[in-house]
Short mmCIF file of C-alpha atoms in Angstrom, two decimals:
data_model
loop_
_atom_site.label_atom_id
_atom_site.label_comp_id
_atom_site.label_asym_id
_atom_site.label_seq_id
_atom_site.Cartn_x
_atom_site.Cartn_y
_atom_site.Cartn_z
CA MET A 195 4.54 -38.21 -17.59
CA SER A 196 6.30 -38.09 -20.92
CA ARG A 197 7.94 -34.77 -20.52
CA PHE A 198 8.62 -32.02 -17.78
CA VAL A 199 8.05 -28.40 -18.86
CA TYR A 200 8.75 -25.54 -16.60
CA LEU A 201 6.69 -22.51 -17.54
CA ASP A 202 6.83 -20.41 -14.19
CA HIS A 203 9.85 -18.31 -14.89
CA SER A 204 8.07 -15.19 -13.49
CA ALA A 205 7.98 -16.97 -10.24
CA THR A 206 11.61 -17.81 -10.28
CA THR A 207 14.26 -19.24 -12.61
CA PRO A 208 16.79 -22.11 -12.26
CA VAL A 209 20.14 -21.06 -11.45
CA ASP A 210 22.45 -21.11 -14.34
CA GLN A 211 25.33 -23.59 -13.91
CA ARG A 212 27.70 -20.90 -14.73
CA VAL A 213 26.40 -18.71 -12.00
CA ILE A 214 26.79 -21.74 -9.43
CA ASP A 215 30.24 -22.06 -10.47
CA ALA A 216 31.16 -18.59 -10.04
CA MET A 217 29.49 -18.53 -6.59
CA MET A 218 31.08 -21.87 -5.09
CA PRO A 219 34.44 -20.33 -4.32
CA PHE A 220 32.95 -17.74 -2.09
CA PHE A 221 31.44 -20.41 0.40
CA ALA A 222 34.95 -21.81 0.57
CA PRO A 223 37.78 -21.38 0.13
CA ASP A 224 37.42 -17.54 -0.57
CA PHE A 225 34.91 -17.11 2.34
CA GLY A 226 36.32 -13.83 3.78
CA ASN A 227 34.35 -10.92 5.06
CA PRO A 228 34.52 -8.35 2.18
CA ASN A 229 34.92 -5.70 4.94
CA SER A 230 38.11 -7.29 6.37
CA LEU A 231 41.61 -5.75 5.49
CA HIS A 232 43.48 -9.16 5.11
CA ALA A 233 43.85 -11.11 1.91
CA TRP A 234 40.67 -13.09 2.46
CA GLY A 235 38.68 -9.98 2.93
CA ARG A 236 40.49 -8.20 0.01
CA LYS A 237 39.42 -11.06 -2.47
CA ALA A 238 35.74 -10.99 -1.19
CA ARG A 239 35.83 -7.19 -1.81
CA GLN A 240 37.10 -7.64 -5.32
CA ALA A 241 34.56 -10.13 -6.11
CA VAL A 242 31.72 -7.77 -4.82
CA ASP A 243 33.05 -4.83 -6.64
CA LYS A 244 33.11 -6.82 -9.83
CA ALA A 245 29.54 -7.96 -9.43
CA ARG A 246 28.47 -4.45 -8.76
CA ASN A 247 29.99 -3.48 -12.06
CA GLN A 248 28.27 -6.43 -13.91
CA VAL A 249 24.92 -5.35 -12.64
CA ALA A 250 25.52 -1.87 -13.35
CA GLN A 251 26.57 -2.65 -17.01
CA LEU A 252 23.32 -4.57 -17.46
CA ILE A 253 21.35 -1.30 -17.02
CA ASN A 254 24.02 1.18 -18.21
CA ALA A 255 24.44 2.63 -14.59
CA TYR A 256 27.52 3.60 -12.78
CA PRO A 257 28.79 1.04 -10.23
CA ALA A 258 28.13 3.53 -7.20
CA GLU A 259 24.52 3.62 -8.15
CA ILE A 260 23.93 -0.07 -7.40
CA ILE A 261 23.00 -0.92 -3.81
CA PHE A 262 22.70 -4.88 -2.95
CA THR A 263 19.91 -5.89 -0.98
CA GLY A 264 18.16 -9.03 0.22
CA GLY A 265 15.83 -9.38 -2.57
CA GLY A 266 13.31 -7.34 -4.72
CA SER A 267 10.77 -6.69 -1.92
CA GLU A 268 13.71 -5.27 0.38
CA ALA A 269 14.70 -2.88 -2.53
CA ASP A 270 11.02 -1.73 -3.08
CA ASN A 271 10.84 -0.98 0.73
CA LEU A 272 14.14 0.80 0.66
CA ALA A 273 13.23 2.93 -2.48
CA ILE A 274 9.84 3.90 -1.22
CA LYS A 275 10.20 4.38 2.53
CA GLY A 276 13.68 5.83 1.90
CA VAL A 277 12.49 8.50 -0.13
CA ALA A 278 9.29 9.01 1.63
CA PHE A 279 11.43 9.81 4.89
CA ALA A 280 14.08 11.76 3.07
CA LYS A 281 11.48 14.16 1.65
CA LYS A 282 8.85 14.25 4.16
CA ASP A 283 9.47 17.85 4.90
CA LYS A 284 8.84 18.67 1.33
CA GLY A 285 5.58 16.68 0.94
CA ARG A 286 3.97 13.51 1.90
CA HIS A 287 2.10 12.55 -1.29
CA ILE A 288 2.96 9.24 -3.08
CA ILE A 289 1.41 8.02 -6.47
CA THR A 290 1.25 4.14 -7.44
CA SER A 291 -0.78 2.00 -9.52
CA ALA A 292 -3.71 -0.43 -8.62
CA ILE A 293 -1.61 -3.30 -10.12
CA GLU A 294 1.74 -3.05 -8.36
CA HIS A 295 3.33 -6.05 -6.66
CA HIS A 296 2.47 -6.26 -2.98
CA ALA A 297 5.94 -5.13 -2.13
CA VAL A 298 4.95 -1.78 -3.49
CA LEU A 299 1.10 -1.66 -2.62
CA ASP A 300 1.83 -2.85 1.10
CA THR A 301 4.70 -0.46 1.63
CA CYS A 302 2.51 2.40 0.55
CA ASN A 303 -0.30 1.10 2.78
CA TRP A 304 2.01 0.97 5.66
CA LEU A 305 3.23 4.71 4.90
CA ALA A 306 -0.54 5.75 4.79
CA LYS A 307 -0.68 4.85 8.47
CA GLU A 308 2.37 6.79 9.06
CA GLY A 309 0.73 9.94 7.75
CA PHE A 310 1.52 9.89 4.05
CA ASP A 311 -1.15 10.35 1.50
CA ILE A 312 -1.20 7.71 -1.28
CA THR A 313 -2.94 8.02 -4.67
CA VAL A 314 -3.59 4.59 -6.44
CA LEU A 315 -4.23 5.15 -10.17
CA PRO A 316 -6.42 2.95 -12.19
CA VAL A 317 -5.31 1.02 -15.29
CA ASP A 318 -6.82 0.26 -18.60
CA GLU A 319 -8.08 -3.01 -19.62
CA TYR A 320 -4.55 -4.02 -20.68
CA GLY A 321 -2.96 -2.93 -17.34
CA MET A 322 -1.58 0.14 -18.99
CA ILE A 323 -1.19 3.45 -17.02
CA ARG A 324 -2.75 6.36 -18.63
CA PRO A 325 0.06 9.09 -18.48
CA ASP A 326 -2.51 11.94 -18.64
CA GLU A 327 -4.25 10.59 -15.38
CA LEU A 328 -0.84 10.44 -13.68
CA GLU A 329 -0.20 14.03 -14.55
CA ARG A 330 -3.34 15.08 -13.28
CA ALA A 331 -2.78 13.23 -9.97
CA ILE A 332 0.53 15.11 -9.28
CA ARG A 333 0.30 17.93 -6.72
CA PRO A 334 2.52 20.37 -5.18
CA ASP A 335 3.32 17.99 -2.29
CA THR A 336 4.12 14.86 -4.49
CA ILE A 337 7.31 13.52 -3.65
CA LEU A 338 7.31 10.07 -5.53
CA VAL A 339 5.74 8.15 -8.09
CA SER A 340 6.16 4.24 -7.99
CA ILE A 341 5.14 2.52 -11.20
CA HIS A 342 6.59 -0.93 -12.01
CA PHE A 343 8.28 -1.43 -15.47
CA ALA A 344 6.16 -4.57 -16.31
CA ASN A 345 3.46 -6.33 -14.57
CA ASN A 346 4.39 -9.91 -13.15
CA GLU A 347 0.91 -11.49 -13.58
CA ILE A 348 -0.13 -10.05 -16.98
CA GLY A 349 3.06 -9.07 -18.54
CA THR A 350 2.23 -5.57 -19.77
CA ILE A 351 5.19 -3.35 -20.11
CA GLU A 352 4.34 0.31 -19.00
CA PRO A 353 5.18 3.56 -20.76
CA ILE A 354 8.13 4.12 -18.61
CA GLU A 355 9.59 6.88 -20.64
CA LYS A 356 6.41 8.86 -20.77
CA ILE A 357 5.87 8.34 -16.99
CA GLY A 358 9.39 9.44 -16.12
CA ASN A 359 9.37 12.46 -18.28
CA ILE A 360 6.07 13.65 -16.47
CA CYS A 361 7.65 13.11 -13.23
CA ARG A 362 10.98 15.04 -14.26
CA SER A 363 8.66 17.96 -15.49
CA HIS A 364 7.17 18.25 -12.18
CA GLY A 365 10.20 17.74 -10.26
CA VAL A 366 8.94 14.41 -8.67
CA LEU A 367 11.17 11.37 -8.13
CA PHE A 368 10.27 8.16 -10.11
CA HIS A 369 10.78 4.64 -8.82
CA SER A 370 10.17 1.64 -11.01
CA ASP A 371 10.02 -1.99 -9.90
CA ALA A 372 11.83 -3.87 -12.85
CA VAL A 373 12.17 -7.13 -11.24
CA GLN A 374 10.28 -8.91 -14.15
CA ALA A 375 11.91 -6.68 -16.87
CA ALA A 376 15.72 -6.38 -15.83
CA GLY A 377 17.71 -8.83 -17.79
CA HIS A 378 14.82 -9.72 -20.33
CA ILE A 379 14.50 -6.44 -22.08
CA PRO A 380 16.97 -3.75 -22.74
CA ILE A 381 17.04 -1.08 -20.08
CA ASP A 382 19.38 1.89 -20.36
CA VAL A 383 19.00 4.12 -17.17
CA LYS A 384 21.13 6.95 -18.71
CA ASN A 385 18.45 7.28 -21.41
CA LEU A 386 15.50 6.88 -19.13
CA PRO A 387 14.06 9.23 -16.77
CA VAL A 388 14.17 6.79 -13.78
CA ASP A 389 15.54 7.89 -10.46
CA LEU A 390 15.33 4.65 -8.55
CA MET A 391 14.92 0.91 -10.03
CA THR A 392 14.37 -2.65 -8.38
CA MET A 393 16.01 -5.77 -9.62
CA ALA A 394 16.25 -9.32 -8.37
CA ALA A 395 18.85 -12.07 -9.20
CA HIS A 396 16.51 -14.90 -9.15
CA LYS A 397 14.33 -13.61 -12.08
CA MET A 398 17.41 -13.85 -14.35
CA TYR A 399 18.88 -17.20 -13.42
CA GLY A 400 20.69 -16.04 -10.36
CA PRO A 401 20.26 -16.96 -6.85
CA LYS A 402 17.31 -16.12 -4.57
CA GLY A 403 17.87 -13.90 -1.78
CA VAL A 404 19.79 -11.11 -3.36
CA GLY A 405 18.40 -8.07 -5.10
CA ALA A 406 19.65 -4.49 -6.02
CA LEU A 407 18.29 -1.00 -5.94
CA TYR A 408 19.59 1.48 -8.72
CA ILE A 409 19.72 4.95 -7.01
CA LYS A 410 20.51 7.67 -9.49
CA LYS A 411 23.46 9.90 -8.31
CA GLY A 412 22.14 12.73 -6.23
CA VAL A 413 19.07 11.11 -5.01
CA LYS A 414 18.71 11.01 -1.20
CA VAL A 415 17.49 7.87 0.46
CA ILE A 416 17.10 7.19 4.11
CA PRO A 417 18.29 3.69 5.08
CA LEU A 418 16.11 1.05 6.53
CA ILE A 419 18.77 -0.91 8.31
CA HIS A 420 21.52 0.63 10.25
CA GLY A 421 24.58 -0.88 11.70
CA GLY A 422 28.04 -1.38 10.07
CA GLY A 423 27.36 1.09 7.30
CA GLN A 424 27.83 -1.07 4.30
CA GLU A 425 26.61 -0.28 0.79
CA ARG A 426 27.34 3.39 1.09
CA GLY A 427 25.45 3.43 4.53
CA LEU A 428 22.31 2.43 2.82
CA ARG A 429 22.01 -1.37 3.53
CA SER A 430 23.99 -2.25 6.61
CA GLY A 431 24.91 -5.91 7.18
CA THR A 432 27.77 -8.09 6.02
CA GLU A 433 27.39 -8.57 2.36
CA ASN A 434 26.20 -11.91 0.92
CA THR A 435 29.29 -12.31 -1.05
CA ALA A 436 28.48 -15.59 -2.85
CA GLY A 437 24.91 -14.35 -3.71
CA ILE A 438 26.06 -10.97 -4.92
CA VAL A 439 28.75 -12.80 -7.13
CA GLY A 440 25.93 -15.05 -8.55
CA PHE A 441 23.80 -12.04 -9.21
CA GLY A 442 26.82 -10.41 -11.10
CA GLU A 443 27.43 -13.48 -13.10
CA ALA A 444 23.58 -13.83 -13.91
CA ALA A 445 23.53 -10.21 -14.92
CA ALA A 446 26.46 -10.59 -17.27
CA LEU A 447 24.91 -13.41 -18.92
CA ALA A 448 21.82 -11.73 -19.27
CA ALA A 449 23.65 -8.84 -21.00
CA GLU A 450 25.13 -11.43 -23.45
CA ARG A 451 21.67 -12.81 -24.20
CA LEU A 452 20.35 -9.40 -24.94
CA ALA A 453 23.23 -8.45 -27.11
CA LYS A 454 22.90 -11.63 -29.16
CA GLY A 455 19.03 -10.93 -29.52
CA GLU A 456 18.07 -14.30 -27.76
CA MET A 457 14.99 -12.79 -26.63
CA GLU A 458 13.54 -12.93 -30.16
CA LYS A 459 13.34 -16.88 -29.63
CA GLU A 460 11.32 -16.45 -26.46
CA THR A 461 8.86 -13.89 -28.20
CA ARG A 462 8.40 -16.34 -31.12
CA LEU A 463 7.45 -19.30 -28.75
CA ARG A 464 5.47 -16.89 -26.57
CA ASP A 465 3.48 -15.90 -29.61
CA LYS A 466 3.24 -19.61 -30.89
CA LEU A 467 1.65 -20.36 -27.38
CA ILE A 468 -0.75 -17.41 -27.11
CA ASP A 469 -2.04 -17.98 -30.81
CA GLY A 470 -2.36 -21.85 -30.08
CA VAL A 471 -4.21 -21.23 -27.12
CA LEU A 472 -6.66 -18.60 -28.52
CA LYS A 473 -7.21 -20.86 -31.49
CA ASN A 474 -7.74 -24.08 -30.00
CA ILE A 475 -9.73 -23.34 -26.86
CA PRO A 476 -12.94 -21.30 -26.60
CA ASP A 477 -13.96 -18.97 -24.14
CA VAL A 478 -10.56 -17.76 -23.10
CA ILE A 479 -9.17 -14.28 -22.55
CA LEU A 480 -5.60 -13.12 -23.24
CA THR A 481 -4.72 -10.88 -20.22
CA GLY A 482 -2.39 -8.05 -20.65
CA HIS A 483 -1.39 -6.07 -23.76
CA ARG A 484 -0.73 -8.27 -26.92
CA LEU A 485 2.10 -6.11 -28.18
CA GLU A 486 3.81 -4.21 -25.21
CA ARG A 487 4.34 -7.32 -23.44
CA LEU A 488 7.41 -9.18 -21.70
CA PRO A 489 8.92 -11.58 -24.26
CA PHE A 490 8.51 -14.62 -22.23
CA HIS A 491 5.02 -14.06 -20.75
CA ALA A 492 1.65 -15.49 -21.66
CA SER A 493 -1.48 -15.16 -19.42
CA PHE A 494 -4.89 -16.00 -19.79
CA CYS A 495 -8.36 -16.26 -18.05
CA PHE A 496 -10.51 -19.22 -18.94
CA ARG A 497 -14.11 -19.09 -18.38
CA TYR A 498 -16.16 -21.73 -16.31
CA ILE A 499 -13.14 -23.18 -14.44
CA GLU A 500 -10.79 -22.21 -11.46
CA GLY A 501 -7.11 -21.68 -12.23
CA GLU A 502 -6.09 -23.90 -9.24
CA SER A 503 -7.91 -26.97 -10.71
CA MET A 504 -5.66 -26.42 -14.08
CA LEU A 505 -2.56 -26.01 -12.30
CA LEU A 506 -3.00 -29.33 -10.41
CA ARG A 507 -4.05 -31.12 -13.69
CA LEU A 508 -1.07 -29.43 -15.54
CA ASP A 509 1.16 -30.55 -12.66
CA ALA A 510 0.17 -34.09 -13.05
CA LEU A 511 1.22 -33.90 -16.50
CA GLY A 512 4.60 -32.51 -15.88
CA ILE A 513 3.77 -28.86 -16.77
CA GLY A 514 4.74 -26.21 -14.09
CA ALA A 515 2.52 -23.14 -14.47
CA SER A 516 0.91 -20.52 -12.20
CA SER A 517 -2.30 -18.88 -11.55
CA GLY A 518 -0.72 -15.58 -10.91
CA SER A 519 1.84 -14.22 -8.41
CA ALA A 520 3.78 -16.84 -6.66
CA CYS A 521 3.94 -14.27 -3.83
CA THR A 522 0.11 -14.55 -3.29
CA SER A 523 -0.99 -17.95 -4.80
CA GLY A 524 -2.12 -19.15 -1.41
CA SER A 525 -4.76 -16.52 -1.28
CA LEU A 526 -8.35 -17.60 -2.19
CA GLU A 527 -9.13 -14.03 -3.28
CA PRO A 528 -8.94 -13.24 -7.07
CA SER A 529 -5.94 -11.50 -8.22
CA HIS A 530 -5.90 -7.80 -7.48
CA VAL A 531 -4.32 -7.23 -10.78
CA LEU A 532 -7.19 -9.11 -12.83
CA LEU A 533 -9.82 -7.29 -10.85
CA ALA A 534 -8.08 -3.91 -11.62
CA ILE A 535 -8.22 -4.52 -15.30
CA GLY A 536 -11.91 -5.11 -15.02
CA LEU A 537 -12.40 -8.69 -15.06
CA PRO A 538 -15.34 -10.01 -12.92
CA HIS A 539 -14.51 -12.29 -9.91
CA GLU A 540 -15.77 -15.48 -11.55
CA VAL A 541 -13.48 -14.89 -14.60
CA ALA A 542 -10.63 -13.93 -12.56
CA HIS A 543 -10.56 -17.05 -10.85
CA GLY A 544 -9.75 -19.08 -14.01
CA SER A 545 -6.49 -17.19 -14.60
CA LEU A 546 -3.38 -19.16 -15.90
CA ARG A 547 0.20 -17.73 -16.21
CA LEU A 548 2.60 -19.50 -18.46
CA THR A 549 6.14 -17.96 -18.58
CA LEU A 550 8.81 -19.30 -20.79
CA GLY A 551 12.66 -19.47 -20.07
CA LYS A 552 15.83 -19.30 -22.10
CA ASP A 553 15.69 -22.99 -22.39
CA THR A 554 12.10 -23.48 -23.38
CA SER A 555 11.81 -25.43 -26.79
CA ASP A 556 9.29 -25.70 -29.51
CA GLU A 557 8.59 -29.26 -28.22
CA ASP A 558 7.76 -27.70 -24.83
CA ILE A 559 5.17 -25.55 -26.20
CA ASP A 560 3.79 -28.22 -28.55
CA TYR A 561 3.48 -30.50 -25.43
CA VAL A 562 1.40 -27.73 -23.73
CA LEU A 563 -0.66 -27.06 -26.76
CA GLU A 564 -1.60 -30.72 -26.90
CA ASN A 565 -2.52 -31.28 -23.28
CA LEU A 566 -4.04 -27.83 -22.12
CA PRO A 567 -7.24 -28.06 -24.32
CA LYS A 568 -7.95 -31.61 -23.01
CA VAL A 569 -7.41 -30.23 -19.27
CA VAL A 570 -9.81 -27.37 -20.02
CA GLU A 571 -12.45 -29.46 -21.71
CA SER A 572 -12.22 -32.00 -18.89
CA LEU A 573 -12.75 -29.39 -16.18
CA ARG A 574 -15.52 -27.64 -17.88
CA ALA A 575 -17.49 -30.93 -18.22
CA MET A 576 -17.70 -31.00 -14.41
CA SER A 577 -17.66 -27.13 -13.76
CA PRO A 578 -20.29 -25.65 -11.21
CA TYR A 579 -19.75 -22.26 -12.98
CA GLY A 580 -22.07 -22.57 -15.80
CA LYS A 581 -21.13 -23.66 -19.35
CA ARG A 582 -20.08 -27.25 -19.82
CA GLY A 583 -18.56 -29.27 -22.65
#
C-alpha cells in the first residue's frame, strides 16, 4: 500500500490529540468522583461543568439543557421513551421516518409493543421528508415527532426548521437525532424549533461512549435509569468525567472549526470526489440530496457489484470506507435507507459510503479516484449480477 486513506468518518472519527490531552488528567491524578465534596471531587465537578458549557455553546443552548449520556443511542432512547411515558396520558401517537437510525426505529418499535401508535413517514428519492405529509399525519393524540437532522447513510440534511414549525403549530414536541450533524454544520437551538436533540462525541473527534441530549427548558422527560440522581435526575450513574471532558473539548474545537469556515474545505473535497466518481465510473448513482447534504459525506450505489466486495478491495489498497451504517454492517439485508428511497435490492447491495474528515487532503481524494474505477471495473468483470466490463 502506498497510502492509507480513512474515509469512514460517519462511523467514527479519530480522537483529536488535544482531546486526549484534556482527558488524561481525569484518569489520574484528578480521578475524583464529581459528586464528592472534597477537593478531588470538586475538581472533577468543575471539569464536568466546563464541558457542559462547551457542549451547550456548540449549539447555543443553556448549560442546564445538556444531559450527558453513554452515547447517541442512549440519548435517542431517553428522548423518545422519556417523552412517551411523560405524555402518555395526553396521547400515545408518535411520528418518525422510514430512514431513521435504528436507535430511533427500534425504540419506536419497542414502544409499539407497549401500546403506542407509531406512524412511519416515507421519504422522497433523496431521503427528504415532505413537510405536508408530516402535517397530515399529526393527530390530536400525537405527542412526539422524531426526525433526524441528517442521514448517516446518504448524507441528506432534512428541512428541520419547517418540520419544527409544523410541530410547534400543533403543540407537538420535536426530537432530532443530530449525531451526524452536530459539530459539522452550524446549529442554533435558540433559533430552531427543536425540543430535544441527540449528539455524540465520537462523531466530532471525541471519545466513544459519551453522548448528550439537549432538552429544551420546560420539556418533561421520564428518566430511563434510576439511582443517584445525577444529570438533574435524568441519567443516574457516576459521571464519566474523562469522557465528558473529552466531549467538551471536542465540542469547543468543532465550534472553532465552524467559526473559521473550515467546513468549506470538506465541501470542496466532497464535491471533487462526487464529481470524479460520477464522471469516471459508469452505471453509478449518487444517493442522497446533491445540495442539501452534509459537507463531508459522499455515497453511491454501483450497479452490478456488491458493496462488501468493494470494501475488501479498497481495504487492501489502504482505503477505509463503508457500505452504509457501521451499526448494521454485519447484516446481509440491503440498507433500509436505500430501500426507502426507492432503490431495488440488487442496486442497494452495491452501496458505498465515503465520508471525509478534517484532515482529508486533495492527495487522499486523488488516490481514491485513481483506484476506485479500477476496483469497480475488476469486480464487474466477474459479476454474477449482469453487465460485465
